Short mmCIF file of C-alpha atoms in Angstrom, two decimals:
data_model
loop_
_atom_site.label_atom_id
_atom_site.label_comp_id
_atom_site.label_asym_id
_atom_site.label_seq_id
_atom_site.Cartn_x
_atom_site.Cartn_y
_atom_site.Cartn_z
CA UNK A 141 -28.37 6.37 15.70
CA UNK A 142 -27.80 2.90 16.00
CA UNK A 143 -25.97 1.41 19.61
CA UNK A 144 -25.58 -2.31 18.18
CA UNK A 145 -21.91 -1.88 19.08
CA UNK A 146 -22.32 -1.05 23.47
CA UNK A 147 -25.35 -4.55 23.19
CA UNK A 148 -22.54 -6.63 21.11
CA UNK A 149 -20.84 -8.15 23.81
CA UNK A 150 -24.24 -9.44 25.69
CA UNK A 151 -25.63 -10.15 22.38
CA UNK A 152 -22.30 -12.38 21.70
CA UNK A 153 -20.95 -15.59 23.39
CA UNK A 154 -17.56 -14.35 25.13
CA UNK A 155 -14.32 -15.34 22.55
CA UNK A 156 -12.70 -19.17 23.42
CA UNK A 157 -9.02 -19.64 23.04
CA UNK A 158 -7.72 -23.05 21.62
CA UNK A 159 -6.58 -24.97 24.58
CA UNK A 160 -2.69 -24.36 25.61
CA UNK A 161 -1.39 -26.88 24.99
CA UNK A 162 -2.63 -27.94 21.38
CA UNK A 163 -1.65 -23.50 20.81
CA UNK A 164 1.72 -23.98 22.22
CA UNK A 165 2.41 -27.28 19.61
CA UNK A 166 1.39 -25.43 16.96
CA UNK A 167 2.91 -22.19 17.56
CA UNK A 168 6.60 -24.34 17.81
CA UNK A 169 5.64 -26.61 15.43
CA UNK A 170 4.34 -23.28 13.30
CA UNK A 171 7.49 -20.73 14.55
CA UNK A 172 9.71 -23.86 13.33
CA UNK A 173 8.61 -24.19 9.70
CA UNK A 174 9.24 -20.25 9.40
CA UNK A 175 12.52 -20.38 10.65
CA UNK A 176 13.29 -22.98 7.77
CA UNK A 177 12.21 -20.67 4.50
CA UNK A 178 15.45 -19.54 3.48
CA UNK A 179 16.73 -16.55 4.23
CA UNK A 180 16.35 -13.19 1.60
CA UNK A 181 20.43 -12.09 0.44
CA UNK A 182 21.32 -8.62 0.28
CA UNK A 183 24.61 -7.44 -1.24
CA UNK A 184 25.02 -3.67 -2.37
CA UNK A 185 27.29 -2.88 -5.54
CA UNK A 186 30.31 -0.36 -5.64
CA UNK A 187 27.99 2.07 -7.68
CA UNK A 188 25.30 1.69 -4.69
CA UNK A 189 22.72 -0.66 -6.86
CA UNK A 190 21.36 -3.66 -3.78
CA UNK A 191 21.00 -6.60 -5.20
CA UNK A 192 18.45 -8.91 -2.94
CA UNK A 193 16.85 -12.59 -3.76
CA UNK A 194 15.36 -15.20 -2.43
CA UNK A 195 15.51 -18.84 -3.54
CA UNK A 196 12.52 -20.65 -4.59
CA UNK A 197 11.76 -24.08 -5.64
CA UNK A 198 10.19 -23.52 -8.19
CA UNK A 199 10.60 -23.50 -12.69
CA UNK A 200 9.48 -19.75 -12.25
CA UNK A 201 11.32 -17.26 -11.01
CA UNK A 202 10.36 -13.29 -10.87
CA UNK A 203 12.27 -10.51 -11.25
CA UNK A 204 12.31 -6.51 -10.66
CA UNK A 205 14.28 -3.32 -11.02
CA UNK A 206 12.57 -0.73 -7.86
CA UNK A 207 12.91 2.33 -7.82
CA UNK A 208 12.94 5.52 -5.37
CA UNK A 209 11.11 7.30 -7.53
CA UNK A 210 7.51 8.52 -7.32
CA UNK A 211 5.02 10.67 -6.51
CA UNK A 212 6.42 11.58 -3.44
CA UNK A 213 9.04 12.66 -5.03
CA UNK A 214 7.18 15.87 -8.12
CA UNK A 215 6.38 19.20 -7.64
CA UNK A 216 3.09 20.79 -8.46
CA UNK A 217 4.34 20.73 -12.02
CA UNK A 218 6.15 17.46 -12.09
CA UNK A 219 3.99 15.32 -10.98
CA UNK A 220 2.21 12.91 -13.09
CA UNK A 221 6.15 12.46 -14.69
CA UNK A 222 6.67 9.21 -13.05
CA UNK A 223 3.38 7.42 -14.30
CA UNK A 224 3.79 9.46 -17.28
CA UNK A 225 6.85 7.78 -17.51
CA UNK A 226 5.47 4.02 -16.59
CA UNK A 227 3.39 4.16 -20.12
CA UNK A 228 6.16 5.06 -21.89
CA UNK A 229 8.89 2.34 -21.03
CA UNK A 230 7.58 -0.81 -23.28
CA UNK A 231 7.64 1.04 -26.11
CA UNK A 232 10.62 0.35 -26.86
CA UNK A 233 14.30 1.28 -26.49
CA UNK A 234 17.32 3.17 -28.40
CA UNK A 235 18.79 -0.45 -28.90
CA UNK A 236 15.10 -2.72 -29.59
CA UNK A 237 12.10 -1.26 -31.28
CA UNK A 238 8.28 -1.93 -29.51
CA UNK A 239 7.69 -4.55 -32.27
CA UNK A 240 11.15 -6.03 -31.06
CA UNK A 241 10.83 -6.03 -27.34
CA UNK A 242 6.98 -7.67 -27.44
CA UNK A 243 7.73 -10.55 -29.41
CA UNK A 244 11.65 -10.95 -27.73
CA UNK A 245 9.82 -10.80 -24.50
CA UNK A 246 6.63 -13.17 -25.49
CA UNK A 247 8.76 -15.27 -27.93
CA UNK A 248 10.37 -16.75 -23.59
CA UNK A 249 6.67 -17.05 -22.92
CA UNK A 250 7.85 -14.20 -20.41
CA UNK A 251 5.65 -11.44 -18.35
CA UNK A 252 6.48 -7.97 -18.30
CA UNK A 253 5.05 -5.20 -15.97
CA UNK A 254 5.09 -1.36 -14.53
CA UNK A 255 3.78 0.06 -11.44
CA UNK A 256 3.99 3.66 -9.54
CA UNK A 257 2.95 4.37 -6.86
CA UNK A 258 3.64 7.29 -4.83
CA UNK A 259 7.31 6.57 -3.23
CA UNK A 260 8.28 3.69 -5.74
CA UNK A 261 8.45 2.56 -9.17
CA UNK A 262 8.79 -0.63 -10.42
CA UNK A 263 10.02 -3.07 -13.51
CA UNK A 264 9.26 -6.78 -13.72
CA UNK A 265 9.28 -9.48 -15.44
CA UNK A 266 7.62 -13.14 -14.99
CA UNK A 267 9.83 -15.48 -16.63
CA UNK A 268 10.71 -19.27 -16.38
CA UNK A 269 14.16 -19.39 -13.81
CA UNK A 270 16.42 -20.61 -16.83
CA UNK A 271 15.45 -17.08 -18.67
CA UNK A 272 16.61 -14.46 -15.53
CA UNK A 273 19.34 -13.87 -17.35
CA UNK A 274 17.45 -12.28 -20.23
CA UNK A 275 15.06 -10.31 -17.97
CA UNK A 276 17.61 -8.96 -16.91
CA UNK A 277 19.31 -7.39 -19.59
CA UNK A 278 15.84 -6.57 -20.85
CA UNK A 279 14.85 -4.26 -17.89
CA UNK A 280 18.22 -3.07 -18.09
CA UNK A 281 18.27 -1.65 -21.81
CA UNK A 282 13.54 -0.49 -20.30
CA UNK A 283 15.36 1.58 -17.48
CA UNK A 284 18.65 2.96 -19.42
CA UNK A 285 18.31 3.06 -22.54
CA UNK A 286 14.02 3.97 -23.02
CA UNK A 287 13.25 5.37 -26.49
CA UNK A 288 11.05 8.30 -25.36
CA UNK A 289 10.30 9.73 -29.03
CA UNK A 290 7.57 12.17 -29.29
CA UNK A 291 5.13 10.26 -31.22
CA UNK A 292 4.81 7.35 -28.13
CA UNK A 293 4.49 11.24 -26.10
CA UNK A 294 1.81 11.57 -27.55
CA UNK A 295 -0.79 8.15 -27.86
CA UNK A 296 0.92 7.93 -23.60
CA UNK A 297 -0.60 11.33 -23.04
CA UNK A 298 -3.96 10.15 -24.56
CA UNK A 299 -3.86 7.40 -22.75
CA UNK A 300 -3.58 9.18 -18.78
CA UNK A 301 -6.12 11.34 -20.08
CA UNK A 302 -8.24 8.27 -20.62
CA UNK A 303 -7.21 6.22 -17.28
CA UNK A 304 -8.02 9.56 -15.37
CA UNK A 305 -11.59 9.97 -16.62
CA UNK A 306 -12.27 6.43 -16.48
CA UNK A 307 -11.02 6.13 -12.84
CA UNK A 308 -13.00 9.73 -11.67
CA UNK A 309 -15.92 7.56 -13.11
CA UNK A 310 -16.02 3.82 -12.12
CA UNK A 311 -13.26 3.60 -9.61
CA UNK A 312 -13.75 6.04 -6.89
CA UNK A 313 -12.73 3.82 -3.84
CA UNK A 314 -9.21 5.67 -6.16
CA UNK A 315 -10.61 9.12 -5.87
CA UNK A 316 -11.47 8.62 -2.24
CA UNK A 317 -8.12 7.88 -1.35
CA UNK A 318 -6.40 9.79 -3.62
CA UNK A 319 -8.60 12.82 -1.55
CA UNK A 320 -8.10 11.54 1.60
CA UNK A 321 -4.20 12.27 0.80
CA UNK A 322 -4.63 15.26 -0.57
CA UNK A 323 -6.13 16.89 1.99
CA UNK A 324 -4.75 14.80 5.06
CA UNK A 325 -0.93 15.65 3.99
CA UNK A 326 -1.78 19.38 2.27
CA UNK A 327 0.99 21.14 1.51
CA UNK A 328 3.53 18.63 1.50
CA UNK A 329 4.37 16.24 -1.19
CA UNK A 330 2.56 13.02 0.24
CA UNK A 331 -1.22 14.75 -1.04
CA UNK A 332 -0.06 14.29 -4.83
CA UNK A 333 -1.07 12.11 -7.57
CA UNK A 334 0.34 8.80 -8.88
CA UNK A 335 -1.72 10.48 -11.79
CA UNK A 336 -1.63 14.23 -11.89
CA UNK A 337 -3.48 16.76 -13.33
CA UNK A 338 -5.40 16.98 -16.36
CA UNK A 339 -3.43 19.76 -16.71
CA UNK A 340 0.02 18.22 -16.93
CA UNK A 341 0.15 15.43 -18.52
CA UNK A 342 -1.67 17.55 -21.17
CA UNK A 343 1.90 19.93 -20.95
CA UNK A 344 4.30 17.64 -19.88
CA UNK A 345 7.27 16.07 -23.06
CA UNK A 346 9.65 13.61 -24.15
CA UNK A 347 11.71 15.94 -22.77
CA UNK A 348 10.77 16.45 -19.07
CA UNK A 349 10.68 12.48 -19.17
CA UNK A 350 13.60 12.10 -20.05
CA UNK A 351 15.37 14.78 -18.03
CA UNK A 352 13.28 12.67 -14.45
CA UNK A 353 14.74 9.31 -15.52
CA UNK A 354 17.95 10.79 -16.12
CA UNK A 355 18.59 12.83 -12.28
CA UNK A 356 15.62 9.86 -10.46
CA UNK A 357 16.85 6.64 -12.06
CA UNK A 358 20.49 6.12 -10.19
CA UNK A 359 22.08 3.03 -8.53
CA UNK A 360 22.26 4.49 -5.60
CA UNK A 361 18.62 4.89 -5.90
CA UNK A 362 17.81 0.96 -7.27
CA UNK A 363 17.32 -2.10 -6.47
CA UNK A 364 17.34 -5.18 -8.80
CA UNK A 365 15.46 -7.94 -6.52
CA UNK A 366 14.74 -11.79 -7.75
CA UNK A 367 12.33 -15.39 -5.97
CA UNK A 368 12.32 -18.41 -8.05
CA UNK A 369 15.32 -21.17 -8.47
CA UNK A 370 17.50 -17.95 -8.90
CA UNK A 371 22.04 -17.79 -6.79
CA UNK A 372 22.86 -14.74 -5.49
CA UNK A 373 25.91 -15.13 -6.56
CA UNK A 374 25.09 -15.03 -10.22
CA UNK A 375 22.42 -12.21 -10.25
CA UNK A 376 25.50 -10.18 -8.63
CA UNK A 377 27.19 -11.44 -11.88
CA UNK A 378 24.63 -9.93 -14.33
CA UNK A 379 23.69 -6.83 -12.29
CA UNK A 380 27.34 -5.45 -13.01
CA UNK A 381 27.09 -6.59 -16.30
CA UNK A 382 24.35 -4.85 -17.62
CA UNK A 383 23.22 -2.71 -14.37
CA UNK A 384 26.53 -1.69 -14.04
CA UNK A 385 26.67 1.46 -16.50
CA UNK A 386 24.39 3.33 -14.11
CA UNK A 387 25.08 6.22 -13.47
CA UNK A 388 25.47 7.26 -8.83
CA UNK A 389 26.44 10.35 -9.23
CA UNK A 390 23.94 13.13 -9.00
CA UNK A 391 23.91 16.84 -11.09
CA UNK A 392 23.07 18.95 -8.29
CA UNK A 393 21.34 17.90 -5.00
CA UNK A 394 20.47 13.30 -5.42
CA UNK A 395 16.96 13.83 -4.93
CA UNK A 396 14.50 13.70 -0.74
CA UNK A 397 11.38 13.01 0.41
CA UNK A 398 9.92 16.42 1.30
CA UNK A 399 8.78 16.51 5.19
CA UNK A 400 5.24 15.40 5.76
CA UNK A 401 2.41 17.46 7.54
CA UNK A 402 -0.62 15.93 8.61
CA UNK A 403 -3.71 18.19 8.69
CA UNK A 404 -6.31 16.94 10.38
CA UNK A 405 -9.86 19.12 7.90
CA UNK A 406 -11.40 17.25 5.17
CA UNK A 407 -12.35 16.54 2.15
CA UNK A 408 -15.99 16.11 0.14
CA UNK A 409 -17.44 16.43 -2.51
CA UNK A 410 -21.33 16.26 -3.08
CA UNK A 411 -22.77 14.49 -6.38
CA UNK A 412 -26.52 12.74 -5.35
CA UNK A 413 -26.44 11.16 -8.75
CA UNK A 414 -23.82 8.98 -7.36
CA UNK A 415 -25.59 5.16 -5.89
CA UNK A 416 -23.30 5.20 -2.75
CA UNK A 417 -21.62 7.03 -0.30
CA UNK A 418 -18.01 6.56 -0.30
CA UNK A 419 -16.45 7.56 2.46
CA UNK A 420 -12.60 6.89 4.54
CA UNK A 421 -12.06 8.43 8.04
CA UNK A 422 -7.76 8.63 9.32
CA UNK A 423 -5.57 9.58 11.97
CA UNK A 424 -2.29 9.50 10.75
CA UNK A 425 -0.14 6.13 11.83
CA UNK A 426 2.96 5.82 12.01
CA UNK A 427 6.56 4.88 9.30
CA UNK A 428 7.08 1.38 7.74
CA UNK A 429 10.26 0.61 10.59
CA UNK A 430 8.58 2.57 13.51
CA UNK A 431 7.74 -0.06 15.96
CA UNK A 432 3.62 0.84 16.82
CA UNK A 433 3.40 -1.11 12.94
CA UNK A 434 3.40 -4.05 14.45
CA UNK A 435 0.36 -3.28 17.40
CA UNK A 436 -1.27 -0.37 15.03
CA UNK A 437 -1.85 -3.55 12.56
CA UNK A 438 -2.83 -5.72 14.41
CA UNK A 439 -5.29 -2.71 15.75
CA UNK A 440 -6.98 -2.70 12.20
CA UNK A 441 -7.13 -6.83 12.05
CA UNK A 442 -9.53 -6.18 14.84
CA UNK A 443 -11.88 -4.45 13.49
CA UNK A 444 -11.38 -6.50 10.38
CA UNK A 445 -12.36 -6.02 6.04
CA UNK A 446 -16.33 -7.35 5.62
CA UNK A 447 -18.52 -6.63 2.62
CA UNK A 448 -22.91 -7.91 2.43
CA UNK A 449 -21.75 -10.41 0.19
CA UNK A 450 -19.89 -11.96 2.96
CA UNK A 451 -21.19 -15.48 4.76
CA UNK A 452 -21.02 -15.21 8.38
CA UNK A 453 -23.46 -11.64 8.86
CA UNK A 454 -23.62 -11.26 12.33
CA UNK A 455 -21.88 -14.21 13.00
CA UNK A 456 -18.49 -11.96 11.83
CA UNK A 457 -15.96 -12.35 14.24
CA UNK A 458 -15.58 -8.13 13.91
CA UNK A 459 -17.45 -6.41 16.27
CA UNK A 460 -17.50 -3.75 13.69
CA UNK A 461 -19.01 -6.36 10.24
CA UNK A 462 -21.92 -7.67 13.19
CA UNK A 463 -22.93 -4.08 12.72
CA UNK A 464 -23.33 -3.64 9.62
CA UNK A 465 -24.70 -7.02 9.17
CA UNK A 466 -27.53 -6.35 11.27
CA UNK A 467 -28.97 -3.03 10.73
CA UNK A 468 -27.56 -2.78 7.22
CA UNK A 469 -25.17 -0.08 7.83
CA UNK A 470 -22.94 0.19 4.66
CA UNK A 471 -23.04 -1.93 2.03
CA UNK A 472 -19.33 -2.53 2.75
CA UNK A 473 -15.60 -1.42 4.98
CA UNK A 474 -12.30 -1.95 4.79
CA UNK A 475 -9.86 -1.10 7.93
CA UNK A 476 -6.77 -0.38 6.55
CA UNK A 477 -3.27 0.59 7.97
CA UNK A 478 -1.12 2.53 4.78
CA UNK A 479 3.34 3.21 5.83
CA UNK A 480 5.43 4.78 3.76
CA UNK A 481 9.30 5.57 5.23
CA UNK A 482 8.24 8.55 7.50
CA UNK A 483 4.37 9.06 8.31
CA UNK A 484 0.80 6.41 7.23
CA UNK A 485 -2.37 6.21 7.59
CA UNK A 486 -4.76 4.49 9.79
CA UNK A 487 -8.87 4.55 9.10
CA UNK A 488 -10.96 3.39 7.76
CA UNK A 489 -12.88 3.29 3.79
CA UNK A 490 -16.77 2.16 3.79
CA UNK A 491 -19.48 2.65 1.69
CA UNK A 492 -23.47 2.97 2.42
CA UNK A 493 -26.50 4.19 0.95
CA UNK A 494 -27.45 8.20 1.69
CA UNK A 495 -28.68 8.09 4.77
CA UNK A 496 -26.66 5.71 6.57
CA UNK A 497 -24.16 7.85 7.17
CA UNK A 498 -24.46 9.38 9.93
CA UNK A 499 -24.94 5.85 11.94
CA UNK A 500 -22.10 4.34 10.28
CA UNK A 501 -19.88 6.76 11.14
CA UNK A 502 -20.80 6.25 14.76
CA UNK A 503 -19.99 2.69 14.49
CA UNK A 504 -17.15 3.14 13.25
CA UNK A 505 -16.21 5.90 16.38
CA UNK A 506 -17.10 4.36 18.98
CA UNK A 507 -15.28 0.63 17.92
CA UNK A 508 -11.80 3.16 18.03
CA UNK A 509 -12.71 3.89 21.15
CA UNK A 510 -13.06 0.81 22.88
CA UNK A 511 -10.53 -0.26 20.41
CA UNK A 512 -8.34 2.66 23.25
CA UNK A 513 -9.95 0.85 26.23
CA UNK A 514 -11.42 -2.39 26.36
CA UNK A 515 -10.15 -4.37 23.77
CA UNK A 516 -10.05 -8.19 25.22
CA UNK A 517 -6.43 -10.73 24.61
CA UNK A 518 -9.50 -13.07 23.40
CA UNK A 519 -9.90 -10.46 20.79
CA UNK A 520 -5.96 -9.38 19.82
CA UNK A 521 -5.53 -12.90 19.13
CA UNK A 522 -7.77 -13.41 16.65
CA UNK A 523 -6.86 -10.86 15.78
CA UNK A 524 -3.11 -11.37 15.20
CA UNK A 525 -4.05 -14.42 13.46
CA UNK A 526 -5.73 -13.28 11.15
CA UNK A 527 -2.94 -10.96 9.67
CA UNK A 528 -0.70 -13.96 10.05
CA UNK A 529 -2.92 -15.95 7.70
CA UNK A 530 -3.59 -12.29 5.31
CA UNK A 531 0.77 -11.96 5.20
CA UNK A 532 1.59 -15.41 4.67
CA UNK A 533 -1.62 -15.18 1.70
CA UNK A 534 0.39 -12.37 0.25
CA UNK A 535 3.62 -14.54 -0.03
CA UNK A 536 2.78 -17.11 -2.00
CA UNK A 537 4.72 -17.66 -5.06
CA UNK A 538 8.05 -15.88 -6.78
CA UNK A 539 6.24 -12.87 -7.88
CA UNK A 540 4.43 -11.44 -4.40
CA UNK A 541 7.66 -12.23 -2.70
CA UNK A 542 10.19 -10.40 -5.50
CA UNK A 543 7.82 -7.85 -5.06
CA UNK A 544 7.84 -7.67 -0.85
CA UNK A 545 11.26 -7.92 -1.06
CA UNK A 546 11.90 -5.39 -3.19
CA UNK A 547 9.37 -2.88 -0.82
CA UNK A 548 11.54 -4.11 2.04
CA UNK A 549 15.09 -3.13 0.89
CA UNK A 550 14.11 0.37 -0.65
CA UNK A 551 12.87 1.83 1.67
CA UNK A 552 14.34 0.24 5.16
CA UNK A 553 17.79 -2.10 3.29
CA UNK A 554 16.90 -5.13 4.68
CA UNK A 555 14.09 -7.22 4.24
CA UNK A 556 12.82 -8.71 7.94
CA UNK A 557 12.94 -12.60 7.83
CA UNK A 558 9.21 -14.12 8.07
CA UNK A 559 10.47 -15.98 11.87
CA UNK A 560 11.55 -12.35 13.16
CA UNK A 561 7.92 -10.97 11.87
CA UNK A 562 6.21 -13.99 13.45
CA UNK A 563 7.56 -13.42 16.75
CA UNK A 564 7.32 -9.55 17.29
CA UNK A 565 4.13 -10.53 15.78
CA UNK A 566 3.50 -12.01 18.83
CA UNK A 567 4.24 -10.06 21.14
CA UNK A 568 2.14 -8.36 20.76
CA UNK A 569 -1.08 -8.25 23.31
CA UNK A 570 -3.54 -6.20 24.28
CA UNK A 571 -2.39 -3.74 26.54
CA UNK A 572 -0.04 -2.42 23.73
CA UNK A 573 -2.94 -2.42 21.21
CA UNK A 574 -4.48 0.41 23.68
CA UNK A 575 -1.59 1.61 24.33
CA UNK A 576 -1.44 3.12 20.87
CA UNK A 577 -4.76 3.70 19.98
CA UNK A 578 -4.62 5.99 23.06
CA UNK A 579 -1.62 7.60 21.17
CA UNK A 580 -2.59 7.41 17.36
CA UNK A 581 -6.60 7.84 18.17
CA UNK A 582 -7.75 8.80 21.14
CA UNK A 583 -8.23 12.90 21.27
CA UNK A 584 -6.52 13.03 17.43
CA UNK A 585 -7.83 14.60 15.47
CA UNK A 586 -8.88 12.95 11.32
CA UNK A 587 -8.87 13.81 8.04
CA UNK A 588 -11.91 12.97 5.77
CA UNK A 589 -12.65 12.55 2.69
CA UNK A 590 -16.12 10.85 1.11
CA UNK A 591 -17.60 11.51 -2.63
CA UNK A 592 -21.21 10.89 -3.95
CA UNK A 593 -24.38 11.52 -1.60
CA UNK A 594 -22.31 12.41 2.13
CA UNK A 595 -25.54 14.62 3.17
CA UNK A 596 -25.89 12.93 6.30
CA UNK A 597 -22.75 12.69 7.16
CA UNK A 598 -21.86 14.32 10.44
CA UNK A 599 -20.10 18.03 10.06
CA UNK A 600 -16.29 17.35 10.87
CA UNK A 601 -16.75 19.36 14.40
CA UNK A 602 -19.14 16.36 15.12
CA UNK A 603 -16.62 13.93 14.32
CA UNK A 604 -13.80 15.45 15.58
CA UNK A 605 -16.10 15.40 18.81
CA UNK A 606 -16.78 11.35 18.29
CA UNK A 607 -12.42 11.07 18.59
CA UNK A 608 -12.78 10.94 22.29
CA UNK A 609 -14.64 9.71 25.67
CA UNK A 610 -15.97 11.17 28.53
CA UNK A 611 -14.24 9.38 31.46
CA UNK A 612 -15.46 9.65 34.64
#
């Protein structure tokens, strides 16, 4: 077995921190800049629909509708319906044909997009700021008056089945993460895939989609979000005008998230015709609003992300990346911290040669145990800087800001200000990281998903027994 991780601290110089004077000056300027960022305004209308916006000095704006509707709100018989509607949404409405809708959007130079996840569905439009009122009207028409005729359903069914085949054949990362959710949250709605099983797709009819939309697309479950040269008061008037008739009451019981249960388990799909092994290992994380979420994100940043095409190699800051580059343990890896409202998955995904599974996993788990016991202040400072950079880079431009607003307001009811997020992140210490790692990682049963030539991957009990160190 490779043991480079045990030697790497002797091979590398200690992490050096910048001078305290320069660091404090930069930190103060950084906080001042963040505190001057425009605030996100959130208003709840009488119907329960939430309106949120952030004014950004830009000629381009993004506006979107975000709905509490996704695979988690489906049962085994309806799984795939939310994604099915996404494929039908732009096929026309009772007021506009598909051709008229496309011509109207193109004449404005706008772009429509739709996305379905496990816990939310979104419909967004990127346009000139002056065209926001028109795009709000178009989005409202799409979600309130979908056409949903049998011919469109038949064509969408063929498209979705083709996409499922394509994903299964070429996007093994997505396949592995679907398997990971399926085994980690088995028996709960969070195990549902976004696509749904092929048998469901073949049986879904227009009335099924219509019933799903009517029961889930209610005002209290929707957020209208916008970012760009927009004003909150104007956006509220647009919401009242075009979304004021969205029902706020439910026929029967309102859709609710079912309780989740994490199960330490594994799912392996051995296929020796695939050149690389694709493996994900994770423990149960925390919900998005949990106080441990930031510390777990810092722990994930400490493990890092690496690809053999990256520069740096053995000079990388991540010790796992050093080991991977030096011993050719894998082709790439990425540490992740997926958060949902009430739970999460914290772990790693990697792709490696068939005979490298055991060595790669040994190094991964060795590094996880080091997180629990020996992570240093210097490493945590470096990880916090990288996390700040990544978070801010993801919020460049109105589109990413609008999507962040919609997601946070839908999940938490508010959007955390950047300066507050930075302050909380700055308060994370090495001791905090070790504490949360001990609670969430040390001696916990992991979930494992693997696809490809995975014969060399250790059996589950071997993996479980490496989730702790015996300390004397």
